[in-house]
């Protein structure tokens, strides 16, 4: 028994020694790290005080603190930032779908402001601003070296006021100036229309209006076509859609999926991960879907495209998307300000991250640049004659008047589709895919 007690005591002593030997260095390292942080905070205080007292001009102390906070956040990634009370309110207004400005979604790259996408039917869109453009100057002043928020602040102004931005564009030899008049931006989240037997749903942003607009617009188009039996498919146009609310991206994806994962998010800690799944119910009732994307499709747009692509629910057509695969959480701060902080990456149902890679379309279709307009000359040689144009040709007596009328209607639709290729080649391509799929008919 004495031997057992002695052995137990020796084991306890050994355990104590091991614990001390392991925990001691860890505690010392933690204390050193804390001491280093406090030293750096003291250094910040010294610098702040010297600037406040000795800078050549008097400075606003509040502005200094805000600049320091924003600098800390923007050093993390292009999407984290501090929102002053005014900026936070502007963001809340934008989420509701109406705000003042130019109508462009921007990010920062290589020190310049890069256009993610122009918003449909806004001053920037009307002025010809394109996704991928770099804004180098605002009213003659360079934006190089400014934070994104500072550059955006330069572009803000009263509705009706004029701004001149200098744009550098790939394929253009020299930067050029674009004059834009600021206006109130009223976002219509979803525009719907029919082309032939296809329903085209143009989603411009993901805000609180998106899913209700989508459902109402789709129902209206189906009613105009006389019911789902007359619909051959849907084109979901996400081109130049800069994204928006994660919740809306999930709801839009769920509108066309019966089951399965839509998206997952993974944060710094494994327990912070989230997984979002579809619920039963397909708005399109299984009809074919073509999703259109391009380099201006970002964030929430990429969630929708990736989910429908991974579930093989849609064919994705166009060009590679922007590649923003991170989630930002807006956290309220004291004084009515807020902090936009990147808190997670999101992953498509197959487990792929699109961060910096984007969604690759199933079928790559470039949008041709419009050629300069020229006066069309009448060219009779381009008129191709057929049998019916020959003098004395025989009539087709095998067709009834109704059958002949149907043929003429089909030919007119085909000619209209051909005209669309000149206006929007990518959309015309998507519609051709739907027409081809419907022509095959159901398989048995």
CSV table of C-alpha atoms in Angstrom, one decimal:
chain,number,residue,atom,x,y,z
A,1,UNK,CA,0.0,0.0,0.0
A,2,UNK,CA,2.9,2.4,0.9
A,3,UNK,CA,4.5,1.6,-2.5
A,4,UNK,CA,1.2,2.4,-4.2
A,5,UNK,CA,0.9,5.7,-2.4
A,6,UNK,CA,4.4,6.6,-3.2
A,7,UNK,CA,3.9,5.7,-6.8
A,8,UNK,CA,0.8,7.8,-6.9
A,9,UNK,CA,2.6,10.7,-5.4
A,10,UNK,CA,5.4,10.4,-7.8
A,11,UNK,CA,3.0,10.3,-10.7
A,12,UNK,CA,1.2,13.4,-9.4
A,13,UNK,CA,4.5,15.2,-9.1
A,14,UNK,CA,5.6,14.2,-12.6
A,15,UNK,CA,2.2,15.4,-13.9
A,16,UNK,CA,2.7,18.7,-12.2
A,17,UNK,CA,6.1,19.1,-13.7
A,18,UNK,CA,4.9,18.3,-17.2
A,19,UNK,CA,2.0,20.8,-16.8
A,20,UNK,CA,4.4,23.5,-15.6
A,21,UNK,CA,6.8,22.8,-18.3
A,22,UNK,CA,4.1,23.1,-21.0
A,23,UNK,CA,1.9,25.8,-19.6
A,24,UNK,CA,4.7,28.0,-18.4
A,25,UNK,CA,6.1,28.9,-21.9
A,26,UNK,CA,2.5,29.3,-23.3
A,27,UNK,CA,1.6,31.7,-20.5
A,28,UNK,CA,4.9,33.6,-21.1
A,29,UNK,CA,4.2,33.8,-24.8
A,30,UNK,CA,0.7,35.0,-24.2
A,31,UNK,CA,1.9,37.7,-21.8
A,32,UNK,CA,4.5,38.8,-24.3
A,33,UNK,CA,1.9,39.1,-27.0
A,34,UNK,CA,-0.4,41.2,-24.7
A,35,UNK,CA,2.6,43.4,-23.7
A,36,UNK,CA,3.4,43.9,-27.4
A,37,UNK,CA,-0.2,44.9,-28.2
A,38,UNK,CA,-0.3,47.4,-25.4
A,39,UNK,CA,3.0,48.9,-26.5
A,40,UNK,CA,1.6,49.3,-30.0
A,41,UNK,CA,-1.6,50.9,-28.6
A,42,UNK,CA,0.7,53.3,-26.6
A,43,UNK,CA,2.6,54.0,-29.8
A,44,UNK,CA,-0.7,54.8,-31.6
A,45,UNK,CA,-1.6,57.2,-28.7
A,46,UNK,CA,1.7,58.9,-29.0
A,47,UNK,CA,1.3,59.4,-32.8
A,48,UNK,CA,-2.3,60.6,-32.4
A,49,UNK,CA,-1.2,63.2,-29.8
A,50,UNK,CA,1.7,64.5,-31.9
A,51,UNK,CA,-0.5,64.8,-35.0
A,52,UNK,CA,-3.1,66.6,-32.9
A,53,UNK,CA,-0.6,69.1,-31.4
A,54,UNK,CA,2.1,69.5,-34.0
A,55,UNK,CA,0.6,68.9,-37.5
A,56,UNK,CA,0.9,72.0,-39.7
A,57,UNK,CA,-2.8,72.5,-39.7
A,58,UNK,CA,-5.5,72.0,-37.0
A,59,UNK,CA,-7.1,68.6,-37.5
A,60,UNK,CA,-10.5,67.2,-36.4
A,61,UNK,CA,-9.8,64.6,-33.8
A,62,UNK,CA,-12.9,62.6,-34.7
A,63,UNK,CA,-11.9,62.4,-38.4
A,64,UNK,CA,-8.4,61.1,-37.3
A,65,UNK,CA,-10.0,58.3,-35.2
A,66,UNK,CA,-12.4,57.4,-38.1
A,67,UNK,CA,-9.5,57.3,-40.5
A,68,UNK,CA,-7.5,55.1,-38.2
A,69,UNK,CA,-10.4,52.7,-37.8
A,70,UNK,CA,-11.1,52.6,-41.5
A,71,UNK,CA,-7.4,52.0,-42.3
A,72,UNK,CA,-7.4,49.0,-39.9
A,73,UNK,CA,-10.4,47.5,-41.6
A,74,UNK,CA,-9.5,48.2,-45.2
A,75,UNK,CA,-6.0,46.7,-44.6
A,76,UNK,CA,-7.8,43.3,-44.2
A,77,UNK,CA,-9.5,43.0,-47.6
A,78,UNK,CA,-11.2,45.2,-50.2
A,79,UNK,CA,-14.7,44.6,-48.7
A,80,UNK,CA,-14.1,45.3,-45.0
A,81,UNK,CA,-14.6,49.0,-44.0
A,82,UNK,CA,-15.9,51.4,-41.4
A,83,UNK,CA,-19.2,53.1,-42.1
A,84,UNK,CA,-19.8,56.5,-40.6
A,85,UNK,CA,-23.3,57.2,-39.4
A,86,UNK,CA,-24.1,58.8,-42.8
A,87,UNK,CA,-22.6,55.9,-44.7
A,88,UNK,CA,-24.5,53.4,-42.6
A,89,UNK,CA,-27.8,55.1,-43.3
A,90,UNK,CA,-26.9,55.3,-47.1
A,91,UNK,CA,-26.3,51.5,-47.0
A,92,UNK,CA,-29.6,50.9,-45.3
A,93,UNK,CA,-31.4,53.0,-48.0
A,94,UNK,CA,-29.6,51.2,-50.8
A,95,UNK,CA,-30.8,47.9,-49.4
A,96,UNK,CA,-34.4,49.2,-49.5
A,97,UNK,CA,-33.8,49.9,-53.2
A,98,UNK,CA,-33.7,53.7,-53.7
A,99,UNK,CA,-30.8,56.1,-53.4
A,100,UNK,CA,-29.0,59.0,-55.0
A,101,UNK,CA,-25.8,58.6,-57.2
A,102,UNK,CA,-24.4,57.5,-60.5
A,103,UNK,CA,-25.6,53.9,-60.5
A,104,UNK,CA,-22.4,51.9,-60.3
A,105,UNK,CA,-21.1,49.2,-58.0
A,106,UNK,CA,-17.4,49.6,-57.5
A,107,UNK,CA,-14.4,47.9,-55.8
A,108,UNK,CA,-10.7,48.7,-55.6
A,109,UNK,CA,-7.9,47.2,-57.5
A,110,UNK,CA,-4.3,48.3,-57.9
A,111,UNK,CA,-5.1,51.5,-56.2
A,112,UNK,CA,-7.8,52.5,-58.7
A,113,UNK,CA,-11.6,52.3,-58.5
A,114,UNK,CA,-12.8,49.3,-60.6
A,115,UNK,CA,-16.4,49.1,-61.8
A,116,UNK,CA,-18.0,45.8,-60.9
A,117,UNK,CA,-21.0,46.7,-62.9
A,118,UNK,CA,-23.3,49.6,-63.9
A,119,UNK,CA,-26.9,49.3,-62.7
A,120,UNK,CA,-29.5,49.1,-65.4
A,121,UNK,CA,-31.3,52.3,-66.4
A,122,UNK,CA,-29.1,54.6,-64.3
A,123,UNK,CA,-26.9,57.6,-65.4
A,124,UNK,CA,-23.8,55.5,-65.5
A,125,UNK,CA,-25.5,52.8,-67.6
A,126,UNK,CA,-26.8,55.5,-70.0
A,127,UNK,CA,-23.3,57.0,-70.2
A,128,UNK,CA,-21.8,53.7,-71.4
A,129,UNK,CA,-19.8,52.7,-68.3
A,130,UNK,CA,-18.9,49.0,-68.5
A,131,UNK,CA,-18.0,46.3,-66.1
A,132,UNK,CA,-14.2,46.2,-65.7
A,133,UNK,CA,-13.7,49.9,-66.4
A,134,UNK,CA,-11.1,51.6,-64.1
A,135,UNK,CA,-12.0,55.1,-62.8
A,136,UNK,CA,-8.7,57.0,-62.5
A,137,UNK,CA,-9.8,60.6,-61.9
A,138,UNK,CA,-12.9,62.3,-60.6
A,139,UNK,CA,-13.4,65.9,-61.9
A,140,UNK,CA,-9.7,65.9,-62.8
A,141,UNK,CA,-8.5,64.7,-59.4
A,142,UNK,CA,-6.7,61.4,-59.2
A,143,UNK,CA,-8.2,58.7,-57.0
A,144,UNK,CA,-4.8,56.8,-56.8
A,145,UNK,CA,-3.9,56.3,-53.1
A,146,UNK,CA,-7.4,57.0,-51.8
A,147,UNK,CA,-9.4,54.4,-49.9
A,148,UNK,CA,-12.5,53.1,-51.7
A,149,UNK,CA,-14.8,55.1,-49.4
A,150,UNK,CA,-12.8,58.3,-50.1
A,151,UNK,CA,-13.1,57.7,-53.8
A,152,UNK,CA,-16.8,57.0,-53.5
A,153,UNK,CA,-17.3,60.1,-51.5
A,154,UNK,CA,-15.7,62.1,-54.3
A,155,UNK,CA,-18.3,60.7,-56.7
A,156,UNK,CA,-21.3,61.6,-54.5
A,157,UNK,CA,-23.1,64.9,-54.9
A,158,UNK,CA,-26.6,66.5,-55.2
A,159,UNK,CA,-29.1,65.0,-57.6
A,160,UNK,CA,-28.8,67.0,-60.9
A,161,UNK,CA,-25.2,67.9,-60.5
A,162,UNK,CA,-22.6,67.0,-63.1
A,163,UNK,CA,-19.5,64.9,-62.6
A,164,UNK,CA,-16.7,64.1,-65.0
A,165,UNK,CA,-14.9,60.7,-64.5
A,166,UNK,CA,-11.8,59.6,-66.4
A,167,UNK,CA,-12.1,55.9,-67.5
A,168,UNK,CA,-9.4,53.5,-68.5
A,169,UNK,CA,-10.8,50.6,-70.5
A,170,UNK,CA,-9.2,47.4,-71.8
A,171,UNK,CA,-8.9,47.7,-75.6
A,172,UNK,CA,-8.8,51.5,-75.5
A,173,UNK,CA,-5.4,53.1,-76.2
A,174,UNK,CA,-5.9,56.1,-73.9
A,175,UNK,CA,-8.2,56.9,-70.9
A,176,UNK,CA,-11.2,59.0,-71.8
A,177,UNK,CA,-13.6,61.4,-69.9
A,178,UNK,CA,-17.2,60.6,-69.3
A,179,UNK,CA,-19.7,63.2,-68.2
A,180,UNK,CA,-22.5,62.0,-66.0
A,181,UNK,CA,-25.4,63.8,-64.3
A,182,UNK,CA,-26.2,62.5,-60.9
A,183,UNK,CA,-29.8,61.3,-60.3
A,184,UNK,CA,-32.0,59.4,-57.9
A,185,UNK,CA,-31.4,55.7,-58.4
A,186,UNK,CA,-34.5,53.7,-58.2
A,187,UNK,CA,-33.7,50.1,-58.4
A,188,UNK,CA,-36.2,47.7,-60.0
A,189,UNK,CA,-34.8,44.5,-58.6
A,190,UNK,CA,-36.4,42.3,-61.3
A,191,UNK,CA,-37.7,43.1,-64.8
A,192,UNK,CA,-39.7,40.5,-66.6
A,193,UNK,CA,-40.8,40.0,-70.2
A,194,UNK,CA,-41.5,37.3,-72.7
A,195,UNK,CA,-39.5,36.7,-75.9
A,196,UNK,CA,-41.4,34.1,-78.0
A,197,UNK,CA,-42.4,31.3,-75.6
A,198,UNK,CA,-39.6,32.1,-73.2
A,199,UNK,CA,-39.8,34.1,-70.0
A,200,UNK,CA,-36.8,36.4,-69.4
A,201,UNK,CA,-36.2,37.5,-65.8
A,202,UNK,CA,-33.6,40.2,-65.6
A,203,UNK,CA,-32.4,40.4,-61.9
A,204,UNK,CA,-30.4,43.7,-61.4
A,205,UNK,CA,-29.7,43.5,-57.7
A,206,UNK,CA,-30.5,41.4,-54.6
A,207,UNK,CA,-32.4,43.6,-52.1
A,208,UNK,CA,-35.6,43.3,-50.1
A,209,UNK,CA,-37.6,43.6,-53.3
A,210,UNK,CA,-35.9,40.8,-55.3
A,211,UNK,CA,-37.9,37.7,-54.5
A,212,UNK,CA,-41.3,39.3,-54.5
A,213,UNK,CA,-40.5,41.1,-57.8
A,214,UNK,CA,-39.3,37.8,-59.3
A,215,UNK,CA,-42.4,35.8,-58.3
A,216,UNK,CA,-44.9,38.5,-59.3
A,217,UNK,CA,-43.1,39.2,-62.7
A,218,UNK,CA,-42.9,35.5,-63.5
A,219,UNK,CA,-46.6,35.0,-62.7
A,220,UNK,CA,-47.5,37.9,-64.9
A,221,UNK,CA,-45.6,36.6,-67.9
A,222,UNK,CA,-47.0,33.1,-67.5
A,223,UNK,CA,-50.5,34.5,-67.5
A,224,UNK,CA,-49.8,36.5,-70.6
A,225,UNK,CA,-48.6,33.3,-72.4
A,226,UNK,CA,-51.7,31.5,-71.4
A,227,UNK,CA,-50.3,29.1,-68.7
A,228,UNK,CA,-47.1,27.1,-68.0
A,229,UNK,CA,-47.9,24.7,-70.8
A,230,UNK,CA,-47.1,27.5,-73.3
A,231,UNK,CA,-43.7,28.3,-71.6
A,232,UNK,CA,-40.7,26.6,-73.1
A,233,UNK,CA,-38.3,27.8,-70.4
A,234,UNK,CA,-36.7,30.7,-68.4
A,235,UNK,CA,-33.7,32.9,-69.0
A,236,UNK,CA,-32.4,34.2,-65.6
A,237,UNK,CA,-30.3,37.2,-66.6
A,238,UNK,CA,-27.7,37.9,-63.9
A,239,UNK,CA,-25.3,39.9,-66.0
A,240,UNK,CA,-23.8,43.0,-64.4
A,241,UNK,CA,-25.6,42.2,-61.1
A,242,UNK,CA,-23.2,43.2,-58.3
A,243,UNK,CA,-25.0,41.1,-55.7
A,244,UNK,CA,-26.6,42.2,-52.4
A,245,UNK,CA,-28.3,40.3,-49.6
A,246,UNK,CA,-27.3,36.7,-49.0
A,247,UNK,CA,-30.8,35.9,-47.8
A,248,UNK,CA,-32.2,37.0,-51.2
A,249,UNK,CA,-29.7,34.9,-53.1
A,250,UNK,CA,-30.8,31.9,-51.1
A,251,UNK,CA,-34.5,32.7,-51.7
A,252,UNK,CA,-34.0,33.1,-55.5
A,253,UNK,CA,-32.1,29.9,-55.7
A,254,UNK,CA,-34.8,28.1,-53.7
A,255,UNK,CA,-37.4,29.4,-56.1
A,256,UNK,CA,-36.1,27.0,-58.7
A,257,UNK,CA,-34.8,24.1,-56.6
A,258,UNK,CA,-36.9,21.3,-55.0
A,259,UNK,CA,-34.2,20.1,-52.5
A,260,UNK,CA,-30.5,20.0,-51.7
A,261,UNK,CA,-28.0,22.5,-50.5
A,262,UNK,CA,-28.0,26.0,-51.9
A,263,UNK,CA,-24.9,27.5,-50.3
A,264,UNK,CA,-22.7,27.0,-47.2
A,265,UNK,CA,-20.6,29.5,-45.4
A,266,UNK,CA,-17.5,28.8,-43.4
A,267,UNK,CA,-16.0,31.3,-40.9
A,268,UNK,CA,-12.8,31.4,-38.9
A,269,UNK,CA,-14.2,28.9,-36.4
A,270,UNK,CA,-15.7,25.6,-37.7
A,271,UNK,CA,-18.7,26.0,-35.4
A,272,UNK,CA,-19.6,29.3,-37.1
A,273,UNK,CA,-20.4,27.5,-40.4
A,274,UNK,CA,-23.9,27.6,-41.9
A,275,UNK,CA,-25.6,25.5,-44.5
A,276,UNK,CA,-28.7,26.6,-46.3
A,277,UNK,CA,-31.0,24.1,-48.1
A,278,UNK,CA,-33.8,24.3,-50.6
A,279,UNK,CA,-37.4,23.6,-49.6
A,280,UNK,CA,-39.9,21.8,-51.9
A,281,UNK,CA,-41.4,23.8,-54.6
A,282,UNK,CA,-40.1,24.9,-58.1
A,283,UNK,CA,-41.5,28.1,-59.5
A,284,UNK,CA,-40.7,27.0,-63.0
A,285,UNK,CA,-42.3,23.5,-62.6
A,286,UNK,CA,-39.2,21.8,-64.0
A,287,UNK,CA,-39.0,23.9,-67.2
A,288,UNK,CA,-35.5,24.4,-68.5
A,289,UNK,CA,-33.5,27.4,-67.2
A,290,UNK,CA,-30.6,29.2,-68.8
A,291,UNK,CA,-28.6,31.5,-66.5
A,292,UNK,CA,-26.7,34.4,-68.1
A,293,UNK,CA,-23.5,35.7,-66.3
A,294,UNK,CA,-20.6,37.9,-67.1
A,295,UNK,CA,-17.7,39.7,-65.4
A,296,UNK,CA,-20.1,42.0,-63.7
A,297,UNK,CA,-22.0,39.2,-62.0
A,298,UNK,CA,-20.7,39.1,-58.4
A,299,UNK,CA,-21.4,37.8,-54.9
A,300,UNK,CA,-25.1,36.9,-54.6
A,301,UNK,CA,-25.4,36.5,-58.4
A,302,UNK,CA,-22.6,33.9,-58.2
A,303,UNK,CA,-24.4,32.1,-55.3
A,304,UNK,CA,-27.5,31.6,-57.5
A,305,UNK,CA,-25.5,30.7,-60.7
A,306,UNK,CA,-23.3,28.2,-58.7
A,307,UNK,CA,-26.3,26.6,-57.0
A,308,UNK,CA,-28.3,26.1,-60.1
A,309,UNK,CA,-25.2,24.9,-62.0
A,310,UNK,CA,-24.1,22.4,-59.4
A,311,UNK,CA,-27.6,20.9,-59.2
A,312,UNK,CA,-27.8,20.7,-63.0
A,313,UNK,CA,-30.9,22.7,-62.8
A,314,UNK,CA,-29.7,25.3,-65.3
A,315,UNK,CA,-27.3,25.8,-68.1
A,316,UNK,CA,-24.9,28.7,-67.3
A,317,UNK,CA,-24.0,30.8,-70.4
A,318,UNK,CA,-21.8,33.9,-70.9
A,319,UNK,CA,-18.4,34.7,-69.5
A,320,UNK,CA,-16.6,34.1,-66.2
A,321,UNK,CA,-18.2,35.9,-63.2
A,322,UNK,CA,-16.4,38.4,-60.9
A,323,UNK,CA,-15.2,36.0,-58.2
A,324,UNK,CA,-16.3,37.5,-54.9
A,325,UNK,CA,-16.7,34.5,-52.7
A,326,UNK,CA,-16.8,36.2,-49.3
A,327,UNK,CA,-19.5,37.2,-46.9
A,328,UNK,CA,-19.6,40.6,-45.1
A,329,UNK,CA,-21.5,41.1,-41.9
A,330,UNK,CA,-22.6,44.7,-41.0
A,331,UNK,CA,-22.2,45.2,-37.3
A,332,UNK,CA,-23.7,48.3,-35.6
A,333,UNK,CA,-21.4,50.4,-33.6
A,334,UNK,CA,-21.9,53.1,-31.0
A,335,UNK,CA,-22.7,56.5,-32.3
A,336,UNK,CA,-24.9,55.1,-35.2
A,337,UNK,CA,-21.9,54.0,-37.2
A,338,UNK,CA,-21.3,50.4,-38.4
A,339,UNK,CA,-18.5,48.1,-39.4
A,340,UNK,CA,-18.6,46.0,-42.5
A,341,UNK,CA,-16.4,43.0,-41.8
A,342,UNK,CA,-15.6,39.9,-43.9
A,343,UNK,CA,-16.7,37.0,-41.6
A,344,UNK,CA,-16.9,34.0,-43.9
A,345,UNK,CA,-16.3,32.4,-47.3
A,346,UNK,CA,-19.2,30.8,-49.1
A,347,UNK,CA,-19.2,27.6,-51.0
A,348,UNK,CA,-21.4,26.2,-53.7
A,349,UNK,CA,-23.3,22.9,-53.2
A,350,UNK,CA,-20.3,20.9,-54.7
A,351,UNK,CA,-18.0,22.4,-52.1
A,352,UNK,CA,-16.1,24.8,-54.4
A,353,UNK,CA,-15.2,28.3,-53.4
A,354,UNK,CA,-15.4,30.9,-56.1
A,355,UNK,CA,-13.2,33.4,-54.3
A,356,UNK,CA,-11.0,35.1,-57.0
A,357,UNK,CA,-12.0,32.4,-59.5
A,358,UNK,CA,-15.6,33.1,-60.3
A,359,UNK,CA,-18.3,30.8,-61.8
A,360,UNK,CA,-17.2,29.4,-65.1
A,361,UNK,CA,-20.1,29.1,-67.6
A,362,UNK,CA,-21.1,25.8,-69.1
A,363,UNK,CA,-21.0,27.5,-72.5
A,364,UNK,CA,-18.7,30.5,-73.0
A,365,UNK,CA,-20.4,33.1,-75.1
A,366,UNK,CA,-18.7,36.5,-75.5
A,367,UNK,CA,-20.9,39.6,-76.1
A,368,UNK,CA,-19.5,41.2,-79.3
A,369,UNK,CA,-18.8,44.9,-79.0
A,370,UNK,CA,-21.1,47.0,-81.1
A,371,UNK,CA,-19.6,48.2,-84.3
A,372,UNK,CA,-19.8,51.9,-85.2
A,373,UNK,CA,-23.1,52.8,-86.7
A,374,UNK,CA,-23.0,53.5,-90.4
A,375,UNK,CA,-25.7,54.5,-92.8
A,376,UNK,CA,-27.2,51.5,-94.4
A,377,UNK,CA,-27.3,51.5,-98.1
A,378,UNK,CA,-30.0,49.7,-100.1
A,379,UNK,CA,-28.3,46.6,-101.5
A,380,UNK,CA,-30.7,44.6,-103.7
A,381,UNK,CA,-28.0,41.9,-104.1
A,382,UNK,CA,-28.6,40.9,-100.4
A,383,UNK,CA,-32.2,39.9,-101.1
A,384,UNK,CA,-32.2,36.2,-101.7
A,385,UNK,CA,-34.9,35.0,-104.0
A,386,UNK,CA,-36.7,31.7,-103.5
A,387,UNK,CA,-38.9,29.4,-105.6
A,388,UNK,CA,-41.9,31.5,-104.7
A,389,UNK,CA,-40.3,34.6,-106.4
A,390,UNK,CA,-39.9,32.9,-109.7
A,391,UNK,CA,-42.4,33.8,-112.4
A,392,UNK,CA,-44.9,31.1,-113.0
A,393,UNK,CA,-43.9,28.9,-110.1
A,394,UNK,CA,-46.4,26.3,-108.9
A,395,UNK,CA,-48.5,26.9,-105.8
A,396,UNK,CA,-48.2,24.6,-102.7
A,397,UNK,CA,-51.6,22.9,-102.7
A,398,UNK,CA,-50.8,20.6,-99.8
A,399,UNK,CA,-51.3,23.3,-97.1
A,400,UNK,CA,-54.5,24.7,-95.7
A,401,UNK,CA,-54.8,28.4,-95.1
A,402,UNK,CA,-54.3,27.8,-91.3
A,403,UNK,CA,-51.1,25.8,-91.9
A,404,UNK,CA,-49.7,28.4,-94.2
A,405,UNK,CA,-50.5,31.1,-91.7
A,406,UNK,CA,-48.7,29.1,-89.0
A,407,UNK,CA,-45.6,28.7,-91.1
A,408,UNK,CA,-45.6,32.5,-91.8
A,409,UNK,CA,-45.9,33.2,-88.0
A,410,UNK,CA,-43.0,30.8,-87.2
A,411,UNK,CA,-40.9,32.4,-89.9
A,412,UNK,CA,-41.6,35.9,-88.4
A,413,UNK,CA,-40.6,34.7,-84.9
A,414,UNK,CA,-37.3,33.3,-86.3
A,415,UNK,CA,-36.6,36.6,-88.1
A,416,UNK,CA,-37.3,38.5,-84.8
A,417,UNK,CA,-34.9,36.2,-83.0
A,418,UNK,CA,-32.2,36.9,-85.6
A,419,UNK,CA,-32.7,40.6,-85.0
A,420,UNK,CA,-32.2,40.1,-81.3
A,421,UNK,CA,-28.7,38.7,-82.0
A,422,UNK,CA,-27.7,42.1,-83.2
A,423,UNK,CA,-29.0,43.8,-80.0
A,424,UNK,CA,-28.0,41.2,-77.4
A,425,UNK,CA,-26.1,38.2,-78.7
A,426,UNK,CA,-25.8,36.4,-75.3
A,427,UNK,CA,-29.5,36.7,-74.6
A,428,UNK,CA,-30.3,35.5,-78.1
A,429,UNK,CA,-28.0,32.5,-77.6
A,430,UNK,CA,-29.7,31.6,-74.3
A,431,UNK,CA,-33.2,31.7,-76.0
A,432,UNK,CA,-31.9,29.5,-78.8
A,433,UNK,CA,-30.8,26.9,-76.2
A,434,UNK,CA,-34.3,26.9,-74.7
A,435,UNK,CA,-35.9,26.6,-78.1
A,436,UNK,CA,-33.6,23.7,-78.9
A,437,UNK,CA,-34.4,21.9,-75.7
A,438,UNK,CA,-38.2,22.4,-76.1
A,439,UNK,CA,-37.9,21.1,-79.7
A,440,UNK,CA,-36.6,17.8,-78.4
A,441,UNK,CA,-39.7,17.2,-76.3
A,442,UNK,CA,-39.9,15.1,-73.2
A,443,UNK,CA,-38.0,11.8,-73.1
A,444,UNK,CA,-39.7,8.5,-72.2
